[in-house]
């Protein structure tokens, strides 16, 4: 299966914006819009934040946005809040009907 | 609103078969287009997709686990299940069930997860 690469950690101060990247290849992220993002605070189940690159489920603040450029998908959190501190995972549904997750990024709010 | 709850033994001996069940409430497991999913997370590590099952019994498995995984659906109990054979300590993880509406590659909702430890 393909591997999705995320930075191990990112950080930002309250009110700032941070972006988490999710890099694949031209054969997966680059040719497929089935990229999703999940938020996982410690000790809890993951929560869907973005689906199909840039769509927000009902109830997710509009501070969270998703995008894609080439082989890299990105999650941007603007107006950072203390409650945003969590692990974030990207995922990709592949053309082989399988699903792969990125390695995860720990967001620290300074 | 569909809700999911995992259940099963928290401790499994090496070489045995891990068996978990996910109970679906708030809706029918036979809802058209809903694909029922197992995902696991090793302690302190990232997420790993295990596989999908549709209420008809059609399955899609992670190639790396395919030889050891069996998923099934019991529509009369509104449950779906995971069996993972020949477990080792490397299968110790929190196991989550979740749903993918339309095989679109995103999961919502998730169960709360259940920790399974493989140890003698």
CSV table of C-alpha atoms in Angstrom, one decimal:
chain,number,residue,atom,x,y,z
A,1,UNK,CA,0.0,0.0,0.0
A,2,UNK,CA,1.1,3.6,-0.5
A,3,UNK,CA,2.4,5.6,2.3
A,4,UNK,CA,1.2,9.1,3.3
A,5,UNK,CA,3.8,11.3,4.9
A,6,UNK,CA,2.9,13.8,7.6
A,7,UNK,CA,5.3,15.9,9.8
A,8,UNK,CA,5.6,14.3,13.3
A,9,UNK,CA,4.7,17.6,15.0
A,10,UNK,CA,3.7,21.2,14.4
A,11,UNK,CA,3.0,23.9,16.9
A,12,UNK,CA,1.5,27.4,17.1
A,13,UNK,CA,0.3,30.0,19.5
A,14,UNK,CA,-3.4,30.8,20.2
A,15,UNK,CA,-4.9,32.8,17.4
A,16,UNK,CA,-2.3,31.8,14.8
A,17,UNK,CA,-2.7,29.5,11.8
A,18,UNK,CA,-1.0,26.2,11.3
A,19,UNK,CA,-0.9,23.9,8.3
A,20,UNK,CA,-0.4,20.1,8.4
A,21,UNK,CA,0.7,18.4,5.2
A,22,UNK,CA,0.0,15.0,3.9
A,23,UNK,CA,2.3,14.0,1.0
A,24,UNK,CA,1.8,11.0,-1.3
A,25,UNK,CA,2.6,10.4,-4.9
A,26,UNK,CA,1.1,11.2,-8.3
A,27,UNK,CA,-0.5,7.8,-8.3
A,28,UNK,CA,-2.5,8.3,-5.1
A,29,UNK,CA,-3.0,11.8,-3.6
A,30,UNK,CA,-2.1,13.4,-6.9
A,31,UNK,CA,-4.9,11.6,-8.8
A,32,UNK,CA,-7.5,11.1,-6.1
A,33,UNK,CA,-9.8,13.4,-4.1
A,34,UNK,CA,-10.7,10.9,-1.4
A,35,UNK,CA,-8.5,12.5,1.2
A,36,UNK,CA,-9.9,12.9,4.7
A,37,UNK,CA,-8.6,14.4,8.0
A,38,UNK,CA,-9.2,13.3,11.6
A,39,UNK,CA,-8.6,14.9,14.9
A,40,UNK,CA,-7.8,12.7,17.9
A,41,UNK,CA,-7.4,14.3,21.4
A,42,UNK,CA,-5.6,12.0,23.9
A,43,UNK,CA,-7.6,9.0,25.0
A,44,UNK,CA,-10.4,9.5,22.5
A,45,UNK,CA,-11.6,8.1,19.2
A,46,UNK,CA,-10.7,10.0,16.1
A,47,UNK,CA,-13.2,12.6,14.8
A,48,UNK,CA,-13.8,13.4,11.1
A,49,UNK,CA,-12.8,17.0,10.4
A,50,UNK,CA,-12.5,17.1,6.6
A,51,UNK,CA,-13.7,14.7,3.9
A,52,UNK,CA,-12.9,14.5,0.2
A,53,UNK,CA,-10.1,17.1,0.4
A,54,UNK,CA,-12.0,20.2,1.5
A,55,UNK,CA,-15.5,19.3,2.8
A,56,UNK,CA,-16.4,20.0,6.4
A,57,UNK,CA,-18.9,17.8,8.2
A,58,UNK,CA,-21.7,19.5,10.0
A,59,UNK,CA,-20.5,20.8,13.4
A,60,UNK,CA,-16.9,21.2,12.5
A,61,UNK,CA,-15.8,24.9,12.9
A,62,UNK,CA,-15.0,26.8,9.8
A,63,UNK,CA,-11.5,27.4,11.3
A,64,UNK,CA,-10.7,24.0,9.8
A,65,UNK,CA,-10.1,23.9,6.1
A,66,UNK,CA,-8.6,21.4,3.7
A,67,UNK,CA,-6.9,21.7,0.3
A,68,UNK,CA,-4.7,19.9,-2.1
A,69,UNK,CA,-1.9,20.8,-4.5
A,70,UNK,CA,-0.2,18.2,-6.6
A,71,UNK,CA,0.7,15.3,-4.5
A,72,UNK,CA,0.2,17.0,-1.1
A,73,UNK,CA,-3.0,17.5,0.8
A,74,UNK,CA,-3.1,20.0,3.6
A,75,UNK,CA,-5.2,20.8,6.7
A,76,UNK,CA,-5.1,24.4,7.9
A,77,UNK,CA,-6.4,25.5,11.3
A,78,UNK,CA,-6.8,29.2,11.7
A,79,UNK,CA,-7.5,31.1,14.9
A,80,UNK,CA,-5.8,28.3,16.8
A,81,UNK,CA,-7.4,27.5,20.2
A,82,UNK,CA,-6.1,25.4,23.1
A,83,UNK,CA,-8.8,22.8,22.4
A,84,UNK,CA,-7.3,22.1,19.0
A,85,UNK,CA,-4.3,20.4,20.6
A,86,UNK,CA,-4.5,16.8,19.4
A,87,UNK,CA,-3.1,14.3,17.0
A,88,UNK,CA,-4.2,14.8,13.4
A,89,UNK,CA,-4.3,12.0,10.7
A,90,UNK,CA,-4.9,12.2,7.0
A,91,UNK,CA,-6.3,9.2,5.1
A,92,UNK,CA,-6.7,8.2,1.4
A,93,UNK,CA,-9.1,5.8,-0.2
A,94,UNK,CA,-7.2,4.2,-3.0
A,95,UNK,CA,-8.1,3.0,-6.4
A,96,UNK,CA,-7.6,-0.5,-5.1
A,97,UNK,CA,-10.6,-0.1,-2.7
A,98,UNK,CA,-8.2,0.0,0.3
A,99,UNK,CA,-7.6,2.7,2.8
A,100,UNK,CA,-4.3,4.1,4.1
A,101,UNK,CA,-3.6,6.5,6.9
A,102,UNK,CA,-0.8,9.0,7.3
A,103,UNK,CA,1.6,8.6,10.3
A,104,UNK,CA,-0.1,11.3,12.2
A,105,UNK,CA,0.9,14.8,13.4
A,106,UNK,CA,0.9,16.0,17.0
A,107,UNK,CA,-0.3,19.6,17.2
A,108,UNK,CA,0.9,21.6,20.2
A,109,UNK,CA,-0.8,24.9,21.1
A,110,UNK,CA,1.9,26.9,22.8
B,1,UNK,CA,-28.0,9.0,14.4
B,2,UNK,CA,-26.0,5.8,14.1
B,3,UNK,CA,-23.9,4.9,17.1
B,4,UNK,CA,-21.3,2.1,17.3
B,5,UNK,CA,-20.0,0.1,20.3
B,6,UNK,CA,-17.2,-2.4,20.3
B,7,UNK,CA,-17.2,-5.5,22.6
B,8,UNK,CA,-15.0,-8.5,23.2
B,9,UNK,CA,-12.2,-9.9,25.3
B,10,UNK,CA,-9.5,-7.5,26.4
B,11,UNK,CA,-6.9,-10.2,26.7
B,12,UNK,CA,-6.0,-12.8,24.1
B,13,UNK,CA,-3.2,-15.4,24.2
B,14,UNK,CA,-0.6,-15.6,21.5
B,15,UNK,CA,-1.4,-17.8,18.5
B,16,UNK,CA,-5.2,-17.6,19.4
B,17,UNK,CA,-7.9,-15.8,17.5
B,18,UNK,CA,-9.0,-12.3,18.4
B,19,UNK,CA,-12.7,-11.9,18.2
B,20,UNK,CA,-14.6,-8.5,18.4
B,21,UNK,CA,-18.1,-7.4,17.8
B,22,UNK,CA,-19.5,-4.0,16.9
B,23,UNK,CA,-23.1,-3.3,17.8
B,24,UNK,CA,-24.9,-0.7,15.6
B,25,UNK,CA,-27.7,1.3,17.3
B,26,UNK,CA,-29.8,4.1,15.9
B,27,UNK,CA,-30.1,2.6,12.5
B,28,UNK,CA,-30.1,-0.7,10.6
B,29,UNK,CA,-26.9,-2.4,9.6
B,30,UNK,CA,-28.6,-3.1,6.3
B,31,UNK,CA,-28.7,0.5,5.3
B,32,UNK,CA,-27.9,0.7,1.7
B,33,UNK,CA,-24.5,2.2,1.0
B,34,UNK,CA,-23.1,1.9,4.5
B,35,UNK,CA,-19.8,0.1,4.7
B,36,UNK,CA,-18.8,-1.2,8.2
B,37,UNK,CA,-15.2,-0.9,9.1
B,38,UNK,CA,-12.5,-2.0,11.6
B,39,UNK,CA,-9.5,0.2,12.3
B,40,UNK,CA,-6.8,-0.3,14.9
B,41,UNK,CA,-4.2,1.8,16.7
B,42,UNK,CA,-1.2,0.3,18.3
B,43,UNK,CA,-0.3,1.9,21.6
B,44,UNK,CA,1.2,5.3,21.0
B,45,UNK,CA,1.1,4.8,17.3
B,46,UNK,CA,-0.9,5.7,14.3
B,47,UNK,CA,-4.1,4.3,12.7
B,48,UNK,CA,-4.2,1.2,10.6
B,49,UNK,CA,-7.2,0.3,8.4
B,50,UNK,CA,-8.2,-3.4,8.8
B,51,UNK,CA,-11.1,-3.8,6.4
B,52,UNK,CA,-14.6,-3.1,5.2
B,53,UNK,CA,-17.7,-5.2,5.2
B,54,UNK,CA,-21.1,-4.5,3.5
B,55,UNK,CA,-24.3,-6.0,4.9
B,56,UNK,CA,-24.4,-8.4,1.9
B,57,UNK,CA,-21.1,-9.9,3.1
B,58,UNK,CA,-18.9,-8.3,0.5
B,59,UNK,CA,-15.5,-7.5,2.1
B,60,UNK,CA,-12.4,-5.5,1.4
B,61,UNK,CA,-9.3,-6.2,3.5
B,62,UNK,CA,-5.9,-4.6,4.1
B,63,UNK,CA,-3.5,-6.6,2.0
B,64,UNK,CA,-1.1,-6.8,4.9
B,65,UNK,CA,-3.6,-8.5,7.2
B,66,UNK,CA,-5.8,-10.3,4.6
B,67,UNK,CA,-4.4,-13.8,5.4
B,68,UNK,CA,-5.5,-13.5,9.0
B,69,UNK,CA,-8.7,-11.4,8.9
B,70,UNK,CA,-12.3,-12.5,8.6
B,71,UNK,CA,-15.2,-10.1,8.9
B,72,UNK,CA,-18.9,-11.0,9.1
B,73,UNK,CA,-22.3,-9.4,9.5
B,74,UNK,CA,-25.2,-10.6,11.6
B,75,UNK,CA,-28.2,-8.5,10.4
B,76,UNK,CA,-30.6,-10.1,12.9
B,77,UNK,CA,-28.5,-8.7,15.8
B,78,UNK,CA,-27.5,-5.5,14.0
B,79,UNK,CA,-23.8,-6.4,14.5
B,80,UNK,CA,-20.7,-7.0,12.5
B,81,UNK,CA,-17.6,-8.8,13.7
B,82,UNK,CA,-13.8,-9.1,13.3
B,83,UNK,CA,-11.8,-12.2,13.7
B,84,UNK,CA,-8.0,-12.0,13.5
B,85,UNK,CA,-6.2,-15.3,13.7
B,86,UNK,CA,-2.7,-16.3,14.9
B,87,UNK,CA,-2.2,-13.2,17.0
B,88,UNK,CA,1.1,-12.0,18.4
B,89,UNK,CA,2.1,-9.2,20.7
B,90,UNK,CA,2.2,-7.0,17.6
B,91,UNK,CA,-1.6,-7.2,17.4
B,92,UNK,CA,-2.0,-5.5,20.7
B,93,UNK,CA,-3.9,-2.3,19.9
B,94,UNK,CA,-7.1,-0.3,20.4
B,95,UNK,CA,-9.6,-1.6,17.9
B,96,UNK,CA,-12.2,0.8,16.6
B,97,UNK,CA,-15.3,0.1,14.5
B,98,UNK,CA,-16.6,2.8,12.2
B,99,UNK,CA,-18.8,3.4,9.2
B,100,UNK,CA,-18.1,4.7,5.7
B,101,UNK,CA,-21.2,6.0,3.9
B,102,UNK,CA,-20.9,5.1,0.3
B,103,UNK,CA,-17.3,3.7,0.3
B,104,UNK,CA,-16.0,7.2,-0.1
B,105,UNK,CA,-13.1,6.7,2.2
B,106,UNK,CA,-14.2,8.7,5.3
B,107,UNK,CA,-15.4,7.4,8.6
B,108,UNK,CA,-18.2,8.9,10.7
B,109,UNK,CA,-19.1,7.9,13.3
B,110,UNK,CA,-16.6,5.8,15.2
B,111,UNK,CA,-17.0,3.6,18.2
B,112,UNK,CA,-15.2,4.5,21.4
B,113,UNK,CA,-12.6,1.7,20.8
B,114,UNK,CA,-11.6,-1.3,22.8
B,115,UNK,CA,-8.1,-2.3,23.9
B,116,UNK,CA,-7.0,-5.8,23.1
B,117,UNK,CA,-3.8,-7.0,24.7
B,118,UNK,CA,-2.1,-10.1,23.3
B,119,UNK,CA,-0.2,-11.8,26.2
B,120,UNK,CA,0.2,-15.2,27.8
